[in-house]
Amino acid sequence: QVQLVESGGGLVQAGGSLRLSCAASGRTFSSSAMGWFRQAPGKEREFVAGITWTGGNTVYGDSVKGRFTISRDNAKNTVYLQMNSLKAEDTAAYYCAARPLGALLVRTDERAYADWGQGTQVTVSS
C-alpha cells in the first residue's frame, strides 16, 4: 500500500494556473503508474491525467488536453499536475491515485487504481 497526500489546491481566477503535488510514501512508488482524477459536486469522478512509471508516457482527459501537464519525480516520490488556463468548469476536488505495484501502464478507469489520496480542492472563479 502507498500513502498519498495532495497539496497545492486553492482559489484562482479563470485563466490562472495552479500546480498540484502528490507526495507518496510506503511501498515502492516508482513501480506503478499514477493518475489524477477530479470530482465536482453532484458529478461522477473523472479521469484527468495519468503517467507511466517511467514518466515516458502520459494520457489526458479530453477536457484538459493542452492545458494540464502531469509529471513525476521518482527520486522525490512525487507526482505533479500543472494546470494552466483554468476554467470555472475545472472546479472540483482533485485526487491523486496509484495503480497496484507492478501496474506500469496508465488506465482511465478509476477501478484500476488501488490507493487514493484525500483530495485537494481547486476552485476557479469566473
mmCIF file of C-alpha atoms in Angstrom:
data_model
loop_
_atom_site.group_PDB
_atom_site.id
_atom_site.type_symbol
_atom_site.label_atom_id
_atom_site.label_comp_id
_atom_site.label_asym_id
_atom_site.label_seq_id
_atom_site.Cartn_x
_atom_site.Cartn_y
_atom_site.Cartn_z
ATOM 1 C CA GLN A 1 0.000 0.000 0.000
ATOM 2 C CA VAL A 2 1.145 3.537 -0.717
ATOM 3 C CA GLN A 3 0.045 6.633 1.164
ATOM 4 C CA LEU A 4 -0.714 9.673 -0.975
ATOM 5 C CA VAL A 5 -1.004 13.284 0.160
ATOM 6 C CA GLU A 6 -2.108 16.005 -2.258
ATOM 7 C CA SER A 7 -1.334 19.687 -1.882
ATOM 8 C CA GLY A 8 -1.421 22.870 -3.913
ATOM 9 C CA GLY A 9 -5.135 23.397 -4.312
ATOM 10 C CA GLY A 10 -6.804 26.729 -3.756
ATOM 11 C CA LEU A 11 -8.818 29.549 -5.235
ATOM 12 C CA VAL A 12 -7.727 31.017 -8.557
ATOM 13 C CA GLN A 13 -9.278 33.259 -11.164
ATOM 14 C CA ALA A 14 -10.230 31.940 -14.569
ATOM 15 C CA GLY A 15 -7.214 31.924 -16.848
ATOM 16 C CA GLY A 16 -4.833 31.404 -13.970
ATOM 17 C CA SER A 17 -2.595 28.490 -13.046
ATOM 18 C CA LEU A 18 -2.039 26.083 -10.177
ATOM 19 C CA ARG A 19 0.343 23.231 -9.588
ATOM 20 C CA LEU A 20 -0.814 20.262 -7.563
ATOM 21 C CA SER A 21 1.607 17.920 -5.869
ATOM 22 C CA CYS A 22 1.095 14.360 -4.667
ATOM 23 C CA ALA A 23 3.650 13.041 -2.195
ATOM 24 C CA ALA A 24 3.839 9.260 -1.859
ATOM 25 C CA SER A 25 5.150 7.090 0.931
ATOM 26 C CA GLY A 26 5.037 3.407 1.708
ATOM 27 C CA ARG A 27 5.739 0.811 -0.947
ATOM 28 C CA THR A 28 7.930 1.403 -3.977
ATOM 29 C CA PHE A 29 6.448 4.430 -5.642
ATOM 30 C CA SER A 30 8.263 4.140 -8.929
ATOM 31 C CA SER A 31 6.793 0.737 -9.780
ATOM 32 C CA SER A 32 3.290 1.996 -10.518
ATOM 33 C CA ALA A 33 1.526 4.217 -12.966
ATOM 34 C CA MET A 34 -0.087 7.226 -11.336
ATOM 35 C CA GLY A 35 -3.174 9.236 -12.096
ATOM 36 C CA TRP A 36 -5.084 12.359 -11.229
ATOM 37 C CA PHE A 37 -8.869 12.342 -11.027
ATOM 38 C CA ARG A 38 -11.366 15.015 -10.074
ATOM 39 C CA GLN A 39 -14.894 15.140 -8.777
ATOM 40 C CA ALA A 40 -17.225 18.107 -8.813
ATOM 41 C CA PRO A 41 -20.321 18.245 -6.583
ATOM 42 C CA GLY A 42 -23.098 16.103 -7.992
ATOM 43 C CA LYS A 43 -20.885 14.609 -10.688
ATOM 44 C CA GLU A 44 -19.032 11.346 -11.116
ATOM 45 C CA ARG A 45 -15.301 11.115 -10.595
ATOM 46 C CA GLU A 46 -13.494 11.990 -13.821
ATOM 47 C CA PHE A 47 -10.093 10.937 -15.141
ATOM 48 C CA VAL A 48 -7.831 13.961 -15.595
ATOM 49 C CA ALA A 49 -4.351 12.669 -16.382
ATOM 50 C CA GLY A 50 -2.086 9.664 -15.943
ATOM 51 C CA ILE A 51 1.599 8.878 -16.257
ATOM 52 C CA THR A 52 3.513 5.635 -16.665
ATOM 53 C CA TRP A 53 6.051 4.509 -14.114
ATOM 54 C CA THR A 54 8.965 5.870 -16.139
ATOM 55 C CA GLY A 55 7.201 9.116 -16.942
ATOM 56 C CA GLY A 56 7.710 8.374 -20.609
ATOM 57 C CA ASN A 57 4.042 8.227 -21.498
ATOM 58 C CA THR A 58 1.175 10.440 -20.427
ATOM 59 C CA VAL A 59 -2.574 10.328 -21.022
ATOM 60 C CA TYR A 60 -5.046 13.181 -20.607
ATOM 61 C CA GLY A 61 -8.775 13.537 -20.387
ATOM 62 C CA ASP A 62 -10.300 15.374 -23.331
ATOM 63 C CA SER A 63 -11.401 18.325 -21.216
ATOM 64 C CA VAL A 64 -7.856 19.162 -20.064
ATOM 65 C CA LYS A 65 -5.725 18.349 -23.094
ATOM 66 C CA GLY A 66 -3.401 21.184 -23.975
ATOM 67 C CA ARG A 67 -3.938 22.909 -20.631
ATOM 68 C CA PHE A 68 -2.766 20.426 -17.985
ATOM 69 C CA THR A 69 0.562 18.626 -17.714
ATOM 70 C CA ILE A 70 1.311 15.633 -15.496
ATOM 71 C CA SER A 71 4.850 14.786 -14.450
ATOM 72 C CA ARG A 72 6.618 12.725 -11.811
ATOM 73 C CA ASP A 73 9.886 12.746 -9.925
ATOM 74 C CA ASN A 74 10.552 9.232 -8.703
ATOM 75 C CA ALA A 75 13.552 10.380 -6.679
ATOM 76 C CA LYS A 76 11.214 12.608 -4.671
ATOM 77 C CA ASN A 77 8.268 10.175 -4.725
ATOM 78 C CA THR A 78 6.100 12.961 -6.066
ATOM 79 C CA VAL A 79 3.651 13.421 -8.922
ATOM 80 C CA TYR A 80 2.680 16.844 -10.175
ATOM 81 C CA LEU A 81 -0.234 18.294 -12.103
ATOM 82 C CA GLN A 82 0.445 21.653 -13.706
ATOM 83 C CA MET A 83 -2.868 23.308 -14.539
ATOM 84 C CA ASN A 84 -2.899 26.310 -16.876
ATOM 85 C CA SER A 85 -5.675 28.343 -18.467
ATOM 86 C CA LEU A 86 -8.036 27.269 -15.730
ATOM 87 C CA LYS A 87 -11.765 27.476 -16.313
ATOM 88 C CA ALA A 88 -14.713 27.596 -13.934
ATOM 89 C CA GLU A 89 -15.599 24.064 -15.001
ATOM 90 C CA ASP A 90 -12.269 22.832 -13.633
ATOM 91 C CA THR A 91 -13.593 23.469 -10.129
ATOM 92 C CA ALA A 92 -13.533 20.162 -8.267
ATOM 93 C CA ALA A 93 -11.798 18.105 -5.638
ATOM 94 C CA TYR A 94 -8.658 16.650 -7.208
ATOM 95 C CA TYR A 95 -7.401 13.219 -6.197
ATOM 96 C CA CYS A 96 -4.093 11.515 -6.744
ATOM 97 C CA ALA A 97 -4.191 7.749 -7.265
ATOM 98 C CA ALA A 98 -1.680 4.923 -7.622
ATOM 99 C CA ARG A 99 -2.111 1.726 -9.578
ATOM 100 C CA PRO A 100 -1.157 -1.522 -7.858
ATOM 101 C CA LEU A 101 2.505 -2.488 -7.522
ATOM 102 C CA GLY A 102 3.824 -3.545 -10.905
ATOM 103 C CA ALA A 103 0.968 -1.986 -12.873
ATOM 104 C CA LEU A 104 3.081 0.205 -15.097
ATOM 105 C CA LEU A 105 0.590 1.475 -17.660
ATOM 106 C CA VAL A 106 -1.991 4.243 -17.380
ATOM 107 C CA ARG A 107 -5.669 3.389 -17.143
ATOM 108 C CA THR A 108 -8.518 5.891 -17.266
ATOM 109 C CA ASP A 109 -10.885 3.726 -15.192
ATOM 110 C CA GLU A 110 -10.766 4.634 -11.507
ATOM 111 C CA ARG A 111 -11.298 0.976 -10.625
ATOM 112 C CA ALA A 112 -7.785 0.253 -11.883
ATOM 113 C CA TYR A 113 -6.261 2.312 -9.061
ATOM 114 C CA ALA A 114 -5.527 0.790 -5.684
ATOM 115 C CA ASP A 115 -4.572 3.732 -3.476
ATOM 116 C CA TRP A 116 -6.025 7.223 -3.229
ATOM 117 C CA GLY A 117 -5.180 10.480 -1.538
ATOM 118 C CA GLN A 118 -7.624 12.517 0.478
ATOM 119 C CA GLY A 119 -8.039 15.134 -2.228
ATOM 120 C CA THR A 120 -7.334 18.829 -2.588
ATOM 121 C CA GLN A 121 -9.932 21.419 -3.571
ATOM 122 C CA VAL A 122 -9.476 23.583 -6.642
ATOM 123 C CA THR A 123 -11.897 26.453 -7.112
ATOM 124 C CA VAL A 124 -11.803 28.609 -10.223
ATOM 125 C CA SER A 125 -13.730 31.862 -10.109
ATOM 126 C CA SER A 126 -15.119 33.290 -13.326
#
